[in-house]
Amino acid sequence: MTATALAAHGVSVSYGHRRVLDRVDLRVSGGETVGLRGPSGSGKSTLARVLALLHAPDAGHVTLDGQRVAGARHRLPAALRTRVAVLFQSPRAATDPRLSLADIIAEPLRATGTPVEQARARAAELADLAGLTPDLLARRPHAVSDGQLQRACLARALVHQPAFLLCDEATAMLDASTQAHLAAVVTDYQRRHDAGVLLITHDPALMSRWATRVVDLPVPPRP
């Protein structure tokens, strides 16, 4: 049986003439938390998007459980792309302001054809796990705090029970108690499902407490 792993192999990404990632290798195995560290502009968020199967690299490739992934987003089968989830820094940039929190959480289920009642039940279950009270679920993003909205985003990220969760500065905009709660939810999920976690943070204390090992991402050489 192939060990569960998500890996980047020689990944390069450029935006115009600017090289953001230059032949980067990174592996996240099931059950481990890999801390990704690097200065601003080193491409940490771009690498997270590549590993989340949201962005196809210009060169190199991603493997999931040893199988090469060809394409990104909806070019991939749902069963493949839902095995990786990402939690971004800004919950407001990552959510549709027209949707209620319940609909935000259930959004990935509807996209894969889950029946409405089943999607609602799953959304309510994960909302409770993330620390959202039932009265918040009918509210839209403008009517809740950043912390409450990020809890909804975490619930959404876990809705398909992913094998890998990528946290891109996911606690940077939150108060200390919400940070601690989200970290506890992710850690418990990781323990129960042997999930791999990629942790991107500028918080050295959080990196030290949470990461199993830390990888430094260098800034690509200038052309």
PDB file of C-alpha atoms in Angstrom:
ATOM      1  CA  MET A   1       0.000   0.000   0.000  1.00  0.00           C
ATOM      2  CA  THR A   2       1.376   3.420  -0.983  1.00  0.00           C
ATOM      3  CA  ALA A   3       1.988   5.741   1.948  1.00  0.00           C
ATOM      4  CA  THR A   4      -0.254   8.791   2.016  1.00  0.00           C
ATOM      5  CA  ALA A   5       1.731  11.800   0.811  1.00  0.00           C
ATOM      6  CA  LEU A   6       1.324  15.071  -1.065  1.00  0.00           C
ATOM      7  CA  ALA A   7       4.463  16.285  -2.798  1.00  0.00           C
ATOM      8  CA  ALA A   8       5.834  18.952  -5.114  1.00  0.00           C
ATOM      9  CA  HIS A   9       8.604  17.833  -7.471  1.00  0.00           C
ATOM     10  CA  GLY A  10      10.792  20.484  -9.091  1.00  0.00           C
ATOM     11  CA  VAL A  11       7.907  22.962  -9.132  1.00  0.00           C
ATOM     12  CA  SER A  12       8.486  26.304 -10.850  1.00  0.00           C
ATOM     13  CA  VAL A  13       5.964  29.122 -11.229  1.00  0.00           C
ATOM     14  CA  SER A  14       6.380  32.509 -12.885  1.00  0.00           C
ATOM     15  CA  TYR A  15       4.081  35.505 -13.122  1.00  0.00           C
ATOM     16  CA  GLY A  16       5.125  37.353 -16.262  1.00  0.00           C
ATOM     17  CA  HIS A  17       8.892  37.724 -16.112  1.00  0.00           C
ATOM     18  CA  ARG A  18       9.014  37.188 -12.353  1.00  0.00           C
ATOM     19  CA  ARG A  19      10.009  33.716 -11.146  1.00  0.00           C
ATOM     20  CA  VAL A  20       8.127  33.024  -7.900  1.00  0.00           C
ATOM     21  CA  LEU A  21       9.085  29.372  -7.362  1.00  0.00           C
ATOM     22  CA  ASP A  22      12.235  27.820  -8.769  1.00  0.00           C
ATOM     23  CA  ARG A  23      12.423  24.006  -8.865  1.00  0.00           C
ATOM     24  CA  VAL A  24      10.939  23.512  -5.410  1.00  0.00           C
ATOM     25  CA  ASP A  25      10.595  20.086  -3.789  1.00  0.00           C
ATOM     26  CA  LEU A  26       8.351  19.566  -0.776  1.00  0.00           C
ATOM     27  CA  ARG A  27       6.669  16.515   0.733  1.00  0.00           C
ATOM     28  CA  VAL A  28       3.889  16.324   3.326  1.00  0.00           C
ATOM     29  CA  SER A  29       3.119  12.839   4.632  1.00  0.00           C
ATOM     30  CA  GLY A  30      -0.035  11.694   6.363  1.00  0.00           C
ATOM     31  CA  GLY A  31      -0.028  12.494  10.078  1.00  0.00           C
ATOM     32  CA  GLU A  32       2.778  15.063   9.998  1.00  0.00           C
ATOM     33  CA  THR A  33       2.711  18.864  10.183  1.00  0.00           C
ATOM     34  CA  VAL A  34       5.267  20.500   7.924  1.00  0.00           C
ATOM     35  CA  GLY A  35       6.045  24.122   8.699  1.00  0.00           C
ATOM     36  CA  LEU A  36       6.895  26.207   5.627  1.00  0.00           C
ATOM     37  CA  ARG A  37       9.027  29.213   6.416  1.00  0.00           C
ATOM     38  CA  GLY A  38      10.423  31.938   4.191  1.00  0.00           C
ATOM     39  CA  PRO A  39      10.602  35.712   3.689  1.00  0.00           C
ATOM     40  CA  SER A  40       7.827  37.653   2.014  1.00  0.00           C
ATOM     41  CA  GLY A  41       7.976  37.092  -1.722  1.00  0.00           C
ATOM     42  CA  SER A  42       9.503  33.626  -1.461  1.00  0.00           C
ATOM     43  CA  GLY A  43       6.384  32.030  -2.954  1.00  0.00           C
ATOM     44  CA  LYS A  44       4.910  30.258   0.078  1.00  0.00           C
ATOM     45  CA  SER A  45       1.297  31.056  -0.846  1.00  0.00           C
ATOM     46  CA  THR A  46       1.907  30.146  -4.489  1.00  0.00           C
ATOM     47  CA  LEU A  47       3.317  26.782  -3.428  1.00  0.00           C
ATOM     48  CA  ALA A  48       0.273  26.224  -1.222  1.00  0.00           C
ATOM     49  CA  ARG A  49      -2.016  26.902  -4.196  1.00  0.00           C
ATOM     50  CA  VAL A  50      -0.046  24.489  -6.360  1.00  0.00           C
ATOM     51  CA  LEU A  51      -0.241  21.780  -3.685  1.00  0.00           C
ATOM     52  CA  ALA A  52      -3.952  22.526  -3.187  1.00  0.00           C
ATOM     53  CA  LEU A  53      -4.415  21.713  -6.897  1.00  0.00           C
ATOM     54  CA  LEU A  54      -5.658  25.241  -7.549  1.00  0.00           C
ATOM     55  CA  HIS A  55      -2.758  26.318  -9.774  1.00  0.00           C
ATOM     56  CA  ALA A  56      -0.832  24.240 -12.310  1.00  0.00           C
ATOM     57  CA  PRO A  57       2.935  24.819 -12.186  1.00  0.00           C
ATOM     58  CA  ASP A  58       4.869  26.032 -15.222  1.00  0.00           C
ATOM     59  CA  ALA A  59       7.390  23.238 -14.688  1.00  0.00           C
ATOM     60  CA  GLY A  60       7.605  20.246 -12.394  1.00  0.00           C
ATOM     61  CA  HIS A  61       4.569  18.452 -11.002  1.00  0.00           C
ATOM     62  CA  VAL A  62       2.586  17.406  -7.937  1.00  0.00           C
ATOM     63  CA  THR A  63       2.012  13.840  -6.800  1.00  0.00           C
ATOM     64  CA  LEU A  64      -0.732  12.580  -4.509  1.00  0.00           C
ATOM     65  CA  ASP A  65      -0.044   9.178  -2.961  1.00  0.00           C
ATOM     66  CA  GLY A  66       2.645   8.631  -5.565  1.00  0.00           C
ATOM     67  CA  GLN A  67       0.389   9.367  -8.535  1.00  0.00           C
ATOM     68  CA  ARG A  68       1.235  12.328 -10.753  1.00  0.00           C
ATOM     69  CA  VAL A  69      -1.499  14.995 -10.870  1.00  0.00           C
ATOM     70  CA  ALA A  70      -2.167  16.471 -14.304  1.00  0.00           C
ATOM     71  CA  GLY A  71      -4.135  19.724 -14.312  1.00  0.00           C
ATOM     72  CA  ALA A  72      -5.781  21.821 -11.641  1.00  0.00           C
ATOM     73  CA  ARG A  73      -9.171  22.848 -10.299  1.00  0.00           C
ATOM     74  CA  HIS A  74     -12.171  21.428 -12.178  1.00  0.00           C
ATOM     75  CA  ARG A  75      -9.974  19.745 -14.760  1.00  0.00           C
ATOM     76  CA  LEU A  76      -9.399  17.157 -12.044  1.00  0.00           C
ATOM     77  CA  PRO A  77     -11.985  14.626 -10.869  1.00  0.00           C
ATOM     78  CA  ALA A  78     -13.812  15.629  -7.672  1.00  0.00           C
ATOM     79  CA  ALA A  79     -12.587  12.533  -5.857  1.00  0.00           C
ATOM     80  CA  LEU A  80      -9.002  13.736  -6.364  1.00  0.00           C
ATOM     81  CA  ARG A  81      -9.262  17.479  -5.786  1.00  0.00           C
ATOM     82  CA  THR A  82     -11.345  17.100  -2.605  1.00  0.00           C
ATOM     83  CA  ARG A  83      -8.519  15.145  -0.948  1.00  0.00           C
ATOM     84  CA  VAL A  84      -6.679  18.441  -0.431  1.00  0.00           C
ATOM     85  CA  ALA A  85      -8.179  21.483   1.314  1.00  0.00           C
ATOM     86  CA  VAL A  86      -6.751  24.923   2.006  1.00  0.00           C
ATOM     87  CA  LEU A  87      -7.460  27.507   4.677  1.00  0.00           C
ATOM     88  CA  PHE A  88      -6.423  31.013   3.605  1.00  0.00           C
ATOM     89  CA  GLN A  89      -5.381  34.033   5.662  1.00  0.00           C
ATOM     90  CA  SER A  90      -8.339  36.265   4.829  1.00  0.00           C
ATOM     91  CA  PRO A  91     -11.735  34.616   5.332  1.00  0.00           C
ATOM     92  CA  ARG A  92     -13.502  37.592   3.717  1.00  0.00           C
ATOM     93  CA  ALA A  93     -11.533  37.233   0.498  1.00  0.00           C
ATOM     94  CA  ALA A  94     -12.251  33.496   0.486  1.00  0.00           C
ATOM     95  CA  THR A  95     -16.046  33.638   0.901  1.00  0.00           C
ATOM     96  CA  ASP A  96     -19.040  34.862  -1.080  1.00  0.00           C
ATOM     97  CA  PRO A  97     -20.591  37.768   0.889  1.00  0.00           C
ATOM     98  CA  ARG A  98     -24.053  36.834  -0.420  1.00  0.00           C
ATOM     99  CA  LEU A  99     -24.067  33.422   1.274  1.00  0.00           C
ATOM    100  CA  SER A 100     -24.981  32.549   4.845  1.00  0.00           C
ATOM    101  CA  LEU A 101     -22.384  30.760   6.959  1.00  0.00           C
ATOM    102  CA  ALA A 102     -24.375  27.534   6.584  1.00  0.00           C
ATOM    103  CA  ASP A 103     -24.257  27.861   2.795  1.00  0.00           C
ATOM    104  CA  ILE A 104     -20.548  28.721   2.850  1.00  0.00           C
ATOM    105  CA  ILE A 105     -19.796  25.528   4.775  1.00  0.00           C
ATOM    106  CA  ALA A 106     -22.017  23.398   2.536  1.00  0.00           C
ATOM    107  CA  GLU A 107     -20.768  24.970  -0.720  1.00  0.00           C
ATOM    108  CA  PRO A 108     -18.247  22.207  -1.604  1.00  0.00           C
ATOM    109  CA  LEU A 109     -20.873  19.531  -0.974  1.00  0.00           C
ATOM    110  CA  ARG A 110     -23.345  21.154  -3.336  1.00  0.00           C
ATOM    111  CA  ALA A 111     -20.614  21.471  -5.956  1.00  0.00           C
ATOM    112  CA  THR A 112     -20.133  17.703  -5.890  1.00  0.00           C
ATOM    113  CA  GLY A 113     -23.852  16.892  -6.014  1.00  0.00           C
ATOM    114  CA  THR A 114     -24.525  16.002  -2.382  1.00  0.00           C
ATOM    115  CA  PRO A 115     -28.285  16.019  -1.637  1.00  0.00           C
ATOM    116  CA  VAL A 116     -29.459  19.226   0.085  1.00  0.00           C
ATOM    117  CA  GLU A 117     -30.562  17.659   3.388  1.00  0.00           C
ATOM    118  CA  GLN A 118     -27.366  15.661   3.672  1.00  0.00           C
ATOM    119  CA  ALA A 119     -25.310  18.786   2.948  1.00  0.00           C
ATOM    120  CA  ARG A 120     -27.180  20.757   5.618  1.00  0.00           C
ATOM    121  CA  ALA A 121     -26.673  18.048   8.221  1.00  0.00           C
ATOM    122  CA  ARG A 122     -22.958  17.807   7.454  1.00  0.00           C
ATOM    123  CA  ALA A 123     -22.601  21.600   7.563  1.00  0.00           C
ATOM    124  CA  ALA A 124     -24.311  21.775  10.965  1.00  0.00           C
ATOM    125  CA  GLU A 125     -22.074  19.017  12.326  1.00  0.00           C
ATOM    126  CA  LEU A 126     -18.889  20.760  11.215  1.00  0.00           C
ATOM    127  CA  ALA A 127     -20.108  24.179  12.335  1.00  0.00           C
ATOM    128  CA  ASP A 128     -20.477  22.778  15.845  1.00  0.00           C
ATOM    129  CA  LEU A 129     -17.019  21.212  15.632  1.00  0.00           C
ATOM    130  CA  ALA A 130     -15.532  24.567  14.576  1.00  0.00           C
ATOM    131  CA  GLY A 131     -17.211  26.354  17.485  1.00  0.00           C
ATOM    132  CA  LEU A 132     -20.074  28.119  15.683  1.00  0.00           C
ATOM    133  CA  THR A 133     -23.394  28.347  17.503  1.00  0.00           C
ATOM    134  CA  PRO A 134     -26.580  27.566  15.492  1.00  0.00           C
ATOM    135  CA  ASP A 135     -27.752  31.192  15.552  1.00  0.00           C
ATOM    136  CA  LEU A 136     -24.670  32.253  13.559  1.00  0.00           C
ATOM    137  CA  LEU A 137     -25.340  29.926  10.647  1.00  0.00           C
ATOM    138  CA  ALA A 138     -28.079  32.088   9.138  1.00  0.00           C
ATOM    139  CA  ARG A 139     -25.862  35.191   9.155  1.00  0.00           C
ATOM    140  CA  ARG A 140     -23.851  36.473   6.221  1.00  0.00           C
ATOM    141  CA  PRO A 141     -20.159  37.414   6.425  1.00  0.00           C
ATOM    142  CA  HIS A 142     -20.794  41.123   7.087  1.00  0.00           C
ATOM    143  CA  ALA A 143     -22.723  40.195  10.251  1.00  0.00           C
ATOM    144  CA  VAL A 144     -19.986  38.100  11.896  1.00  0.00           C
ATOM    145  CA  SER A 145     -16.434  38.675  13.098  1.00  0.00           C
ATOM    146  CA  ASP A 146     -13.280  37.598  11.256  1.00  0.00           C
ATOM    147  CA  GLY A 147     -12.844  34.827  13.810  1.00  0.00           C
ATOM    148  CA  GLN A 148     -16.363  33.496  13.310  1.00  0.00           C
ATOM    149  CA  LEU A 149     -15.982  33.630   9.535  1.00  0.00           C
ATOM    150  CA  GLN A 150     -12.655  31.804   9.691  1.00  0.00           C
ATOM    151  CA  ARG A 151     -14.322  29.095  11.793  1.00  0.00           C
ATOM    152  CA  ALA A 152     -16.847  28.703   8.964  1.00  0.00           C
ATOM    153  CA  CYS A 153     -13.984  28.495   6.466  1.00  0.00           C
ATOM    154  CA  LEU A 154     -12.343  25.765   8.552  1.00  0.00           C
ATOM    155  CA  ALA A 155     -15.612  23.828   8.664  1.00  0.00           C
ATOM    156  CA  ARG A 156     -15.862  24.212   4.874  1.00  0.00           C
ATOM    157  CA  ALA A 157     -12.282  22.988   4.444  1.00  0.00           C
ATOM    158  CA  LEU A 158     -13.037  19.815   6.404  1.00  0.00           C
ATOM    159  CA  VAL A 159     -16.387  19.096   4.776  1.00  0.00           C
ATOM    160  CA  HIS A 160     -15.015  16.455   2.360  1.00  0.00           C
ATOM    161  CA  GLN A 161     -12.756  14.938   5.031  1.00  0.00           C
ATOM    162  CA  PRO A 162      -9.524  15.810   3.176  1.00  0.00           C
ATOM    163  CA  ALA A 163      -6.336  13.823   3.572  1.00  0.00           C
ATOM    164  CA  PHE A 164      -4.310  17.059   3.550  1.00  0.00           C
ATOM    165  CA  LEU A 165      -5.028  20.503   4.988  1.00  0.00           C
ATOM    166  CA  LEU A 166      -2.919  23.484   3.930  1.00  0.00           C
ATOM    167  CA  CYS A 167      -3.011  26.418   6.349  1.00  0.00           C
ATOM    168  CA  ASP A 168      -1.734  29.600   4.697  1.00  0.00           C
ATOM    169  CA  GLU A 169      -1.342  32.155   7.518  1.00  0.00           C
ATOM    170  CA  ALA A 170      -4.780  30.940   8.591  1.00  0.00           C
ATOM    171  CA  THR A 171      -4.534  32.325  12.135  1.00  0.00           C
ATOM    172  CA  ALA A 172      -2.775  35.614  11.357  1.00  0.00           C
ATOM    173  CA  MET A 173      -5.913  37.795  11.583  1.00  0.00           C
ATOM    174  CA  LEU A 174      -7.382  36.116  14.663  1.00  0.00           C
ATOM    175  CA  ASP A 175      -7.286  36.799  18.396  1.00  0.00           C
ATOM    176  CA  ALA A 176      -5.379  34.421  20.652  1.00  0.00           C
ATOM    177  CA  SER A 177      -8.394  32.406  21.840  1.00  0.00           C
ATOM    178  CA  THR A 178      -9.675  31.828  18.280  1.00  0.00           C
ATOM    179  CA  GLN A 179      -6.161  30.900  17.144  1.00  0.00           C
ATOM    180  CA  ALA A 180      -5.944  28.316  19.904  1.00  0.00           C
ATOM    181  CA  HIS A 181      -9.385  26.889  19.115  1.00  0.00           C
ATOM    182  CA  LEU A 182      -8.689  26.524  15.382  1.00  0.00           C
ATOM    183  CA  ALA A 183      -5.323  24.906  16.071  1.00  0.00           C
ATOM    184  CA  ALA A 184      -7.000  22.456  18.474  1.00  0.00           C
ATOM    185  CA  VAL A 185      -9.703  21.558  15.925  1.00  0.00           C
ATOM    186  CA  VAL A 186      -7.122  20.961  13.191  1.00  0.00           C
ATOM    187  CA  THR A 187      -4.864  18.949  15.505  1.00  0.00           C
ATOM    188  CA  ASP A 188      -7.757  16.746  16.628  1.00  0.00           C
ATOM    189  CA  TYR A 189      -8.878  16.226  13.023  1.00  0.00           C
ATOM    190  CA  GLN A 190      -5.313  15.364  12.053  1.00  0.00           C
ATOM    191  CA  ARG A 191      -5.017  12.805  14.846  1.00  0.00           C
ATOM    192  CA  ARG A 192      -8.333  11.113  14.036  1.00  0.00           C
ATOM    193  CA  HIS A 193      -7.797  10.953  10.265  1.00  0.00           C
ATOM    194  CA  ASP A 194      -3.989  10.742  10.040  1.00  0.00           C
ATOM    195  CA  ALA A 195      -4.121  13.859   7.877  1.00  0.00           C
ATOM    196  CA  GLY A 196      -1.083  15.750   6.676  1.00  0.00           C
ATOM    197  CA  VAL A 197      -0.906  19.475   7.458  1.00  0.00           C
ATOM    198  CA  LEU A 198       1.154  22.195   5.794  1.00  0.00           C
ATOM    199  CA  LEU A 199       1.572  25.167   8.129  1.00  0.00           C
ATOM    200  CA  ILE A 200       2.580  28.554   6.721  1.00  0.00           C
ATOM    201  CA  THR A 201       3.006  31.162   9.438  1.00  0.00           C
ATOM    202  CA  HIS A 202       5.236  34.043  10.467  1.00  0.00           C
ATOM    203  CA  ASP A 203       4.513  33.214  14.129  1.00  0.00           C
ATOM    204  CA  PRO A 204       7.639  31.426  15.441  1.00  0.00           C
ATOM    205  CA  ALA A 205       5.866  30.290  18.615  1.00  0.00           C
ATOM    206  CA  LEU A 206       3.049  28.654  16.632  1.00  0.00           C
ATOM    207  CA  MET A 207       5.575  27.086  14.259  1.00  0.00           C
ATOM    208  CA  SER A 208       7.559  25.701  17.184  1.00  0.00           C
ATOM    209  CA  ARG A 209       4.503  24.255  18.956  1.00  0.00           C
ATOM    210  CA  TRP A 210       2.771  22.756  15.953  1.00  0.00           C
ATOM    211  CA  ALA A 211       5.216  21.769  13.224  1.00  0.00           C
ATOM    212  CA  THR A 212       6.717  18.285  13.175  1.00  0.00           C
ATOM    213  CA  ARG A 213       9.495  19.643  10.964  1.00  0.00           C
ATOM    214  CA  VAL A 214      10.226  22.965   9.269  1.00  0.00           C
ATOM    215  CA  VAL A 215      11.247  23.625   5.663  1.00  0.00           C
ATOM    216  CA  ASP A 216      12.831  26.911   4.579  1.00  0.00           C
ATOM    217  CA  LEU A 217      11.746  28.213   1.179  1.00  0.00           C
ATOM    218  CA  PRO A 218      14.427  30.393  -0.420  1.00  0.00           C
ATOM    219  CA  VAL A 219      13.711  33.427  -2.571  1.00  0.00           C
ATOM    220  CA  PRO A 220      14.207  32.502  -6.263  1.00  0.00           C
ATOM    221  CA  PRO A 221      17.259  34.065  -7.944  1.00  0.00           C
ATOM    222  CA  ARG A 222      16.578  37.254  -9.884  1.00  0.00           C
ATOM    223  CA  PRO A 223      16.840  36.975 -13.684  1.00  0.00           C
TER     224      PRO A 223
END
